[in-house]
Amino acid sequence: MKVKINRNAAKALKQMLEQEQSDGKMFRVYVTSIHGDHAHYDLMLDTPTDNDEVVKTDKGIDFILDKNDENLDGVWIQYFHVPKEEWLITNPSKGGHHHHH
């Protein structure tokens, strides 16, 4: 499984890990809902289970993905400052629909 993350998202998530009570936790990417041909995604702090895969990124952040959910493979996490601060979580390999977080 793969996760792609932009530089702004990595920086913001690292800051959250430093501020939050993260004690050994990582960010989990999960599907909040599925509408026809696309899924909506979100993030939360969690610990891996036997059903999960820990995916390393090139930005030094590891993510937890449910290895049984094909909608998560290839997810792209972005954070933008302009035109407004927002999270954008997409999966281009699954139709490219996005969720603003």
PDB file of N, CA and C in Angstrom, residues 79-86 100:
ATOM      1  N   TYR A  79      -1.842  19.531   2.332  1.00  0.00           N
ATOM      2  CA  TYR A  79      -2.248  20.654   3.158  1.00  0.00           C
ATOM      3  C   TYR A  79      -1.862  21.917   2.424  1.00  0.00           C
ATOM      4  N   PHE A  80      -2.804  22.837   2.314  1.00  0.00           N
ATOM      5  CA  PHE A  80      -2.581  24.078   1.587  1.00  0.00           C
ATOM      6  C   PHE A  80      -2.780  25.274   2.514  1.00  0.00           C
ATOM      7  N   HIS A  81      -2.008  26.328   2.263  1.00  0.00           N
ATOM      8  CA  HIS A  81      -2.148  27.584   3.008  1.00  0.00           C
ATOM      9  C   HIS A  81      -2.955  28.601   2.201  1.00  0.00           C
ATOM     10  N   VAL A  82      -2.962  28.447   0.856  1.00  0.00           N
ATOM     11  CA  VAL A  82      -3.590  29.422  -0.032  1.00  0.00           C
ATOM     12  C   VAL A  82      -4.554  28.687  -0.955  1.00  0.00           C
ATOM     13  N   PRO A  83      -5.733  29.180  -1.271  1.00  0.00           N
ATOM     14  CA  PRO A  83      -6.275  30.477  -0.876  1.00  0.00           C
ATOM     15  C   PRO A  83      -6.747  30.507   0.579  1.00  0.00           C
ATOM     16  N   LYS A  84      -6.909  29.335   1.190  1.00  0.00           N
ATOM     17  CA  LYS A  84      -7.214  29.283   2.619  1.00  0.00           C
ATOM     18  C   LYS A  84      -6.564  28.014   3.162  1.00  0.00           C
ATOM     19  N   GLU A  85      -6.412  27.955   4.475  1.00  0.00           N
ATOM     20  CA  GLU A  85      -5.827  26.763   5.063  1.00  0.00           C
ATOM     21  C   GLU A  85      -6.825  25.619   4.981  1.00  0.00           C
ATOM     22  N   GLU A  86      -6.396  24.515   4.377  1.00  0.00           N
ATOM     23  CA  GLU A  86      -7.278  23.361   4.272  1.00  0.00           C
ATOM     24  C   GLU A  86      -6.485  22.092   4.003  1.00  0.00           C
ATOM     25  N   HIS A 100     -12.343  17.676   1.826  1.00  0.00           N
ATOM     26  CA  HIS A 100     -11.730  18.793   2.557  1.00  0.00           C
ATOM     27  C   HIS A 100     -11.891  18.496   4.040  1.00  0.00           C
TER      28      HIS A 100
END
